[in-house]
Tab-separated table of C-alpha atoms in Angstrom:
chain	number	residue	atom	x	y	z
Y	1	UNK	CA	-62.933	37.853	93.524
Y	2	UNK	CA	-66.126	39.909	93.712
Y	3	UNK	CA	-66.330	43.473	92.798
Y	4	UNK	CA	-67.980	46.215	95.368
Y	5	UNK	CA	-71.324	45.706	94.018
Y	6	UNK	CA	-70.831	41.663	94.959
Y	7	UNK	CA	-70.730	40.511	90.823
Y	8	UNK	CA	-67.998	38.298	89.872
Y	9	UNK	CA	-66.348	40.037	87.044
Y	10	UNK	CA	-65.492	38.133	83.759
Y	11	UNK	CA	-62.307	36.566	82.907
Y	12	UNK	CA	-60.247	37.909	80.955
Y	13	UNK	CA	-59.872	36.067	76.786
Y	14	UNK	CA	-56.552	34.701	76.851
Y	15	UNK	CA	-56.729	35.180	73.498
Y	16	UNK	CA	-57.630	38.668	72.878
Y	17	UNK	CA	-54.222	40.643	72.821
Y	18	UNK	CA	-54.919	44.269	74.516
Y	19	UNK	CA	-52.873	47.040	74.025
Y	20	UNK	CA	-52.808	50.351	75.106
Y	21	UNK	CA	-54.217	53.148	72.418
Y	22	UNK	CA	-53.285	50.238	69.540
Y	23	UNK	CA	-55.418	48.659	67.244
Y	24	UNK	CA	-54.927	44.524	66.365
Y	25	UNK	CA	-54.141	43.934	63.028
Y	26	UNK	CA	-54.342	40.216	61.647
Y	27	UNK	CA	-51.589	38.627	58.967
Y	28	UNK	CA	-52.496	39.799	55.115
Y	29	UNK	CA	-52.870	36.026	54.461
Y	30	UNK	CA	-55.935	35.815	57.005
Y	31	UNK	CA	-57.514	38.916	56.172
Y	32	UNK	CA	-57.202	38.465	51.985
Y	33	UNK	CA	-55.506	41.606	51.733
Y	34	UNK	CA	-52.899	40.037	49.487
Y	35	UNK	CA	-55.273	38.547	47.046
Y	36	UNK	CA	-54.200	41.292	44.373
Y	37	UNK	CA	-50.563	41.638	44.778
Y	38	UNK	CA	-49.144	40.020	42.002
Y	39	UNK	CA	-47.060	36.629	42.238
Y	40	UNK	CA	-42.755	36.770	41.797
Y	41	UNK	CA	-41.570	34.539	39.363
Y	42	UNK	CA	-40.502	32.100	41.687
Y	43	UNK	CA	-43.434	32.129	43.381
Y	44	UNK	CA	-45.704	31.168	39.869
Y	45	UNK	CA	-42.965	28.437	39.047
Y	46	UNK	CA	-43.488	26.704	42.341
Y	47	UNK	CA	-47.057	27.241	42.089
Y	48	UNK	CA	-46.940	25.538	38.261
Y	49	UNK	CA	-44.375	22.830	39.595
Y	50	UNK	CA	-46.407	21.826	42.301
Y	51	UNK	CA	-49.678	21.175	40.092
Y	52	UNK	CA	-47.865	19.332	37.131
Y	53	UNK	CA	-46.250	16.872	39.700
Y	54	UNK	CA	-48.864	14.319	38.731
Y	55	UNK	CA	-48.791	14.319	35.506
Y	56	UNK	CA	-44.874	14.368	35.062
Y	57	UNK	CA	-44.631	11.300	36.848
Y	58	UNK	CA	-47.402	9.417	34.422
Y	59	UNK	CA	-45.245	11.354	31.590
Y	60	UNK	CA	-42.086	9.586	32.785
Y	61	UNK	CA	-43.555	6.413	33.160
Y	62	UNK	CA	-44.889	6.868	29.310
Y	63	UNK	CA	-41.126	7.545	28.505
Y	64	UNK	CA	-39.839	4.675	30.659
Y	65	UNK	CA	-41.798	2.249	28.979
Y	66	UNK	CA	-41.130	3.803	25.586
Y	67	UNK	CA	-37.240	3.321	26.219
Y	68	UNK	CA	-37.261	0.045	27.332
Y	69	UNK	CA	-39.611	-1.026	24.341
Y	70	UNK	CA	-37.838	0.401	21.784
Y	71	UNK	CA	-34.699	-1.125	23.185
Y	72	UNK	CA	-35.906	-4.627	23.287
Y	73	UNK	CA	-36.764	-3.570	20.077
Y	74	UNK	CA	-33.803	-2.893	18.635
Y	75	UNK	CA	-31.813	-5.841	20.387
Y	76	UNK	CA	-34.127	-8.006	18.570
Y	77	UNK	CA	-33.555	-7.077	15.275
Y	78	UNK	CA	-30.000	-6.784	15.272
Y	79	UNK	CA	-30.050	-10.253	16.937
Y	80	UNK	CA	-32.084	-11.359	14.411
Y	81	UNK	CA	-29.776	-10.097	11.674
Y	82	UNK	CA	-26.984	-11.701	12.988
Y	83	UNK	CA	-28.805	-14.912	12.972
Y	84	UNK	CA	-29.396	-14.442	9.261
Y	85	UNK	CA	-25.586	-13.552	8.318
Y	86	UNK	CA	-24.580	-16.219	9.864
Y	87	UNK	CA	-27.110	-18.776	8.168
Y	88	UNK	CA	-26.892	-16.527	4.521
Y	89	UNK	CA	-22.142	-17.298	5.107
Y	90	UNK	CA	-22.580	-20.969	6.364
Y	91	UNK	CA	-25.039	-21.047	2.917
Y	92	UNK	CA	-22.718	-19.571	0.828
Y	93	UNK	CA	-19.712	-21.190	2.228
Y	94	UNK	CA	-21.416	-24.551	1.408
Y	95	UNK	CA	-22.101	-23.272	-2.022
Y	96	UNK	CA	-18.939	-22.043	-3.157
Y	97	UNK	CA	-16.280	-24.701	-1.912
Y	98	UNK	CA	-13.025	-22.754	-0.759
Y	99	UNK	CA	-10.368	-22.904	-3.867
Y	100	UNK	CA	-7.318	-23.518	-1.418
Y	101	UNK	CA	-7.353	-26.660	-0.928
Y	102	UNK	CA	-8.238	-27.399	3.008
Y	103	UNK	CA	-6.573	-30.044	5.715
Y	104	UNK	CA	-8.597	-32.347	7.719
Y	105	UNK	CA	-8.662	-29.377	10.346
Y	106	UNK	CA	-10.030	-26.623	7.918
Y	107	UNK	CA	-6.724	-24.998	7.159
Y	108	UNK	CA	-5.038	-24.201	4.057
Y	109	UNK	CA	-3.202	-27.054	3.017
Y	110	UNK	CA	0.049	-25.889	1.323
Y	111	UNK	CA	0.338	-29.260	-1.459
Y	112	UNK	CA	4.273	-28.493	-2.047
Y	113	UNK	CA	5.170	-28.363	1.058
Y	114	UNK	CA	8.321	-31.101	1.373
Y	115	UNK	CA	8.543	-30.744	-1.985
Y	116	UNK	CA	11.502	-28.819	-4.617
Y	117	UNK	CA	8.653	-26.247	-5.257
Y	118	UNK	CA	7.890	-25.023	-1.914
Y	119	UNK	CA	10.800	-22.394	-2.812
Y	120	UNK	CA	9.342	-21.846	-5.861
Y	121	UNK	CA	7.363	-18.824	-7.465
Y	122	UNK	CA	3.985	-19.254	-8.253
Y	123	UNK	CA	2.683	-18.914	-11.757
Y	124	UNK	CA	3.555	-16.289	-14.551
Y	125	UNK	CA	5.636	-14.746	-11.356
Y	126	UNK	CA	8.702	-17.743	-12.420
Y	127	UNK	CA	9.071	-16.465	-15.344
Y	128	UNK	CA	11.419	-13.829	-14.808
Y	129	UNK	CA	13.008	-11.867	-18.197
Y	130	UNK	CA	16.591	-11.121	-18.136
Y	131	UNK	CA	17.786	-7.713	-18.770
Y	132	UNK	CA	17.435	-6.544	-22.765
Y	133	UNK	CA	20.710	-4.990	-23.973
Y	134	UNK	CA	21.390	-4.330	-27.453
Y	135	UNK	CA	22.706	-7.456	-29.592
Y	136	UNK	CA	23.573	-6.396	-33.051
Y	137	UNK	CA	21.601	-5.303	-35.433
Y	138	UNK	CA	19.269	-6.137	-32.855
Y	139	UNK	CA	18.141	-3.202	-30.655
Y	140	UNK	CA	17.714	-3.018	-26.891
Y	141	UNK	CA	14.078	-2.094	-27.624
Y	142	UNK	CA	13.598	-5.006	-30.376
Y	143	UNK	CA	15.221	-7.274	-28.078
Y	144	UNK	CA	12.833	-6.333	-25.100
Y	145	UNK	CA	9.914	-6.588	-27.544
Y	146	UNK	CA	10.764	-10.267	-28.060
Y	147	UNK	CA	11.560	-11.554	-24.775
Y	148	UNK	CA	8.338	-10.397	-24.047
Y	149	UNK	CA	6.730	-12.242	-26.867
Y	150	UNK	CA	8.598	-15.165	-25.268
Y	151	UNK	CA	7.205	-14.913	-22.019
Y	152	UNK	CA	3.735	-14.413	-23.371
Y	153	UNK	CA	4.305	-17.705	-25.306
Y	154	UNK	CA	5.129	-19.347	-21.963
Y	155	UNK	CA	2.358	-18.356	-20.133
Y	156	UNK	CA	-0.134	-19.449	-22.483
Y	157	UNK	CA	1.331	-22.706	-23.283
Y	158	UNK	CA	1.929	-23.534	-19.931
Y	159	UNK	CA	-0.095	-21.714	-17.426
Y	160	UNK	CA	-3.095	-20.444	-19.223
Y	161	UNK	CA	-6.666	-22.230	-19.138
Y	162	UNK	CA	-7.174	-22.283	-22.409
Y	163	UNK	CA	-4.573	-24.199	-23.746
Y	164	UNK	CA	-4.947	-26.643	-19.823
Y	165	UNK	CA	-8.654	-27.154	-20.982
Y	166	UNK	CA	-7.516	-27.990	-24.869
Y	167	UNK	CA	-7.875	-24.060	-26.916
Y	168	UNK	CA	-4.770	-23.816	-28.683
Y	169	UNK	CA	-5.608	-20.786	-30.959
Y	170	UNK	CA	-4.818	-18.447	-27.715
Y	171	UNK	CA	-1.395	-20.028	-28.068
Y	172	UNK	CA	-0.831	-20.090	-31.581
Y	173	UNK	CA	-1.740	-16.461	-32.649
Y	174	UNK	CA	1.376	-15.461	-30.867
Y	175	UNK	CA	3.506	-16.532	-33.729
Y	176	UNK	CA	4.675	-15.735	-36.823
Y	177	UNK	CA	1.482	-16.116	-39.006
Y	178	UNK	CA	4.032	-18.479	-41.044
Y	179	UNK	CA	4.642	-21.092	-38.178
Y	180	UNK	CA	1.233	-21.919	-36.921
Y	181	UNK	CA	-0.134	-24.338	-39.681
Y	182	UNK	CA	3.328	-25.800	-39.067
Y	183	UNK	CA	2.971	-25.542	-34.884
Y	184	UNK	CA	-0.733	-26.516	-35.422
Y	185	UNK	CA	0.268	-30.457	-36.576
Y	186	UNK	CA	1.683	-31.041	-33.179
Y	187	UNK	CA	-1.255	-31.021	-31.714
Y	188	UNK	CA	-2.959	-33.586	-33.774
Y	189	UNK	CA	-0.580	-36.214	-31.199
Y	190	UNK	CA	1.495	-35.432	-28.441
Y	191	UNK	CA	4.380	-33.673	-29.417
Y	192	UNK	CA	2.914	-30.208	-28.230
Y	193	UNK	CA	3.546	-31.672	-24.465
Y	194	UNK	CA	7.201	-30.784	-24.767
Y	195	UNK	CA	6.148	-27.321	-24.695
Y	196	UNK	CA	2.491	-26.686	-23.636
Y	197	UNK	CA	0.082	-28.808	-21.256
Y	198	UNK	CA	-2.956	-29.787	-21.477
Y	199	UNK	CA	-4.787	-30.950	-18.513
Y	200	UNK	CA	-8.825	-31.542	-19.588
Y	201	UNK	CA	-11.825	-30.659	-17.690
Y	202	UNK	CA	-11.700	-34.206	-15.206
Y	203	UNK	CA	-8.682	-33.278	-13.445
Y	204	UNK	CA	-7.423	-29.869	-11.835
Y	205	UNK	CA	-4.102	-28.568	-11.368
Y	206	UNK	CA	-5.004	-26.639	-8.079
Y	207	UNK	CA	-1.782	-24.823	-7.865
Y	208	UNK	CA	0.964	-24.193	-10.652
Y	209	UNK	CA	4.712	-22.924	-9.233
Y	210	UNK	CA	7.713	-22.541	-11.660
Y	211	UNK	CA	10.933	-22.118	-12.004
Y	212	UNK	CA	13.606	-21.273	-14.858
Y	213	UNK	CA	15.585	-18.992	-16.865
Y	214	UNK	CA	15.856	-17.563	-20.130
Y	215	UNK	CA	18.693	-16.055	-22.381
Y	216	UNK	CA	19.634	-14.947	-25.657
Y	217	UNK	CA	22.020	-14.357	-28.365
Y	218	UNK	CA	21.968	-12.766	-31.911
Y	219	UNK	CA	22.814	-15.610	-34.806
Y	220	UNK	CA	22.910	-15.588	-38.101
Y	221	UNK	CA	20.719	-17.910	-40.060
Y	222	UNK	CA	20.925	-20.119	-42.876
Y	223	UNK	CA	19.972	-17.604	-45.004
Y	224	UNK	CA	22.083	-14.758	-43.866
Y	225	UNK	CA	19.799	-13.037	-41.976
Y	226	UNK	CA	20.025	-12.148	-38.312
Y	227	UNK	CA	18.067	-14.163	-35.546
Y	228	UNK	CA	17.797	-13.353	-32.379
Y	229	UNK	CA	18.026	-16.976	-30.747
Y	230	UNK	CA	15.916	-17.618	-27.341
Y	231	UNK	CA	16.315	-20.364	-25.269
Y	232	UNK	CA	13.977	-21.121	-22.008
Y	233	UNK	CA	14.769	-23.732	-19.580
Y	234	UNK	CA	11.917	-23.921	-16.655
Y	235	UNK	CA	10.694	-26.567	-14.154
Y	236	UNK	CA	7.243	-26.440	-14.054
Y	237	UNK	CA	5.659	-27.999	-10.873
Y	238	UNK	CA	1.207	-28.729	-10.744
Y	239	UNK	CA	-0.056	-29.807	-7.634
Y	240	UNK	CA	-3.357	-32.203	-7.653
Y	241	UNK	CA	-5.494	-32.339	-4.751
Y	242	UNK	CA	-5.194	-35.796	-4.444
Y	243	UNK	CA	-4.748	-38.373	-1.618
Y	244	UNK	CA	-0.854	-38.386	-0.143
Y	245	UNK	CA	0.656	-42.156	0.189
Y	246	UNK	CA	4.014	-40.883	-0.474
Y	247	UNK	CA	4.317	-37.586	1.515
Y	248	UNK	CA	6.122	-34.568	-0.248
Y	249	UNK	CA	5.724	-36.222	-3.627
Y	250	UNK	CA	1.985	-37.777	-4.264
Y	251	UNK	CA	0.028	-34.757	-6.147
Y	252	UNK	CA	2.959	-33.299	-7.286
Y	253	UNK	CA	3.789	-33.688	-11.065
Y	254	UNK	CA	6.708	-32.121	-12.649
Y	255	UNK	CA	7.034	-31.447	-16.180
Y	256	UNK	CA	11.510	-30.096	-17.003
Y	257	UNK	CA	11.428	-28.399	-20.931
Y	258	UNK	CA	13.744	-26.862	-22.948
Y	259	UNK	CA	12.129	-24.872	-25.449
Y	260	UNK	CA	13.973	-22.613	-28.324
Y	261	UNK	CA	12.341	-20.053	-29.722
Y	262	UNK	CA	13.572	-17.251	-32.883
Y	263	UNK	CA	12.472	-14.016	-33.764
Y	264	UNK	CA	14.113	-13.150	-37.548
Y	265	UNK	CA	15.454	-9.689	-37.927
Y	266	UNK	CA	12.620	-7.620	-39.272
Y	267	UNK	CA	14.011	-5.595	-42.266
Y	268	UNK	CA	13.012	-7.005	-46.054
Y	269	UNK	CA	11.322	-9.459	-44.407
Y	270	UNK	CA	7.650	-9.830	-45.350
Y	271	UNK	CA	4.976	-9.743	-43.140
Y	272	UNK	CA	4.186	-13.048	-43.063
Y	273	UNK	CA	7.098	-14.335	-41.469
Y	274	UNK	CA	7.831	-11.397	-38.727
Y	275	UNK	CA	7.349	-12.398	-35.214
Y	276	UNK	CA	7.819	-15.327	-32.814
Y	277	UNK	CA	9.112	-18.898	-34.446
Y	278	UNK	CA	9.179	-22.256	-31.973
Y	279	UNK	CA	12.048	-24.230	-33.383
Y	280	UNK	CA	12.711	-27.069	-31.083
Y	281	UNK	CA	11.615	-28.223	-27.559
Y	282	UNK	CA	12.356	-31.028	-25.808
Y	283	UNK	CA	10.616	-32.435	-22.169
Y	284	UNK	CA	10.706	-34.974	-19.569
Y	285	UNK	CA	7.920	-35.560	-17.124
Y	286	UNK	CA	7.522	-37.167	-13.085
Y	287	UNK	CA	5.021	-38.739	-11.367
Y	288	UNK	CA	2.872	-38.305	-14.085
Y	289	UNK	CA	-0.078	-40.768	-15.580
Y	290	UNK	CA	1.477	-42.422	-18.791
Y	291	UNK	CA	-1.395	-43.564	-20.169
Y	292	UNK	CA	-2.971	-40.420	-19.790
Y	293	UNK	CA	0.174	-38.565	-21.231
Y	294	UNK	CA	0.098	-40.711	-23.922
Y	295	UNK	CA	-3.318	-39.683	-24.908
Y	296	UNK	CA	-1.697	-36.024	-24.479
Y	297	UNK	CA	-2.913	-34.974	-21.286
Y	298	UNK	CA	-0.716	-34.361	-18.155
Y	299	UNK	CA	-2.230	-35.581	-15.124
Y	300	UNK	CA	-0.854	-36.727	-12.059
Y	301	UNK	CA	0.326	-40.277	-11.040
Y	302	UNK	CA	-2.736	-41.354	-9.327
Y	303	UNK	CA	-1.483	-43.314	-6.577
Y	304	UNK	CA	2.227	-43.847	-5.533
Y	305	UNK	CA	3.419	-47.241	-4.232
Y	306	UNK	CA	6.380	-46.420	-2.746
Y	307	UNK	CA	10.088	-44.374	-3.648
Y	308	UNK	CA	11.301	-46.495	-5.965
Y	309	UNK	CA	7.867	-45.751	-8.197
Y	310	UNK	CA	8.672	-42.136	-8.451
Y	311	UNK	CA	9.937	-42.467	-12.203
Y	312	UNK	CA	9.645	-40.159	-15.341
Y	313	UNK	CA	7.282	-41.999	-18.380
């Protein structure tokens, strides 16, 4: 289209934006009119977030790899320390041999089982004192006082390792300071075995059991003077690890005693002579080596041909 002169006027700029009397104005971003209005806070966090997104991942691949060391770590170690319990028990298992004595398949083995004593107590726990009353001129007290002696007596003849492995002072210093160098002969062959037992260091009782009872009266001696008479009946059972060809009674040996004991009325009476006496005892054995009795030490039978060899010495 030509004007009236003939020129071809210009085209228009599609994009210059005219208005009538108004003046273009171009976004604050374009223009840097914003360059010193200050940031919000959300605005500086973003800005802060967005630049430190490097670096936080490199910082949580550091920590990764930190965790998963330290864990391997500690996995290690504690499998490491299990390791070493384990070889430091099996050591000291193999060391220190079990006291109970064991059955082919590693369990206790209980040696009185079939036997009289599996119903028995084991130990000092037989030996059970009966109830002190008064007998008199004896006292309730004075008559607890000497039961007790009594059972101490019993223990230490009969239970105790001292007098098993051949000490027999133990023993003796719980009498009357009168009746050891008397009690102390019996020893010198084997008369003692009808009240105490004596085992040696070759063989081992592992397992003792007992049972009995004990009672008491008030007497009066030859002399006049009160006694308060004890007497102790008891079944004493030892078990012996030993093989089993007779089941129920191989490693058992059994020793029955009847033991009387006197304590002498205290008053006038001088020091000497106060305390426990041992008058009489009397004992049969079973299943018990006689040769080795004979030589005073009790020690079990060791092998059993059949029932009928089941016999006292």
């Amino acid at each position: 289209m030509s004007t009236e002169d003939g020129t071809t006027p210009p085209e228009p700029d599609p994009y210059a934006v005219a208005s009538r009397g108004e003046e273009i104005r171009l976004p604050s971003w374009m223009t840097g009119a914003d360059t010193h209005v200050p940031l919000t806070r959300a605005e500086r966090f973003r800005m802060v977030w967005s630049r430190q997104r490097g670096k936080r991942h490199v910082a949580f691949v550091v920590v990764l790899a930190l965790v998963l060391i330290g864990g391997t770590a500690v996995i290690g170690r504690v499998t490491v320390d299990r390791v070493r319990s384990g070889t430091a028990a099996a050591a000291s298992a193999s060391a220190s041999p079990s006291p109970v004595p064991l059955s082919r398949v590693g369990e206790p083995r209980d040696l009185f089982a079939g036997t009289l004593g599996a119903d028995f107590a084991i130990g000092a726990a037989g030996i059970v004192l009966p109830q002190a009353t008064a007998r008199p001129p004896f006292t309730a007290g004075q008559v607890a006082t000497a039961l007790g002696q009594v059972r101490a007596a019993l223990i230490q003849a009969r239970l105790d390792l001292s007098m098993i492995l051949g000490d027999t002072e133990p023993f003796l210093a719980l009498l009357a300071p009168a009746s050891r160098a008397q009690t102390r002969t019996d020893f010198e062959d084997s008369s003692f075995l009808n009240y105490a037992t004596r085992i040696g260091s070759q063989d081992r009782a592992d397992e003792i059991r007992v049972r009995g009872e004990m009672r008491y009266r008030a007497v009066t001696g030859d002399d006049g003077r009160p006694i308060l008479r004890i007497t102790t009946e008891y079944v004493w059972m030892y078990a012996f690890d030993v093989p089993r060809t007779t089941p129920g009674r191989a490693g058992i040996a059994t020793i029955r005693d009847r033991v009387v004991w006197e304590v002498p009325h205290p008053d006038g009476l001088p020091a000497a002579k106060r305390g426990l006496w041992l008058v009489s005892a009397q004992a049969s054995t079973s299943n018990v080596d006689c040769a080795r009795l004979g030589a005073g030490f009790f020690v079990v039978e060791p092998w059993m041909g059949g029932p009928g060899s089941f016999q006292p010495c």
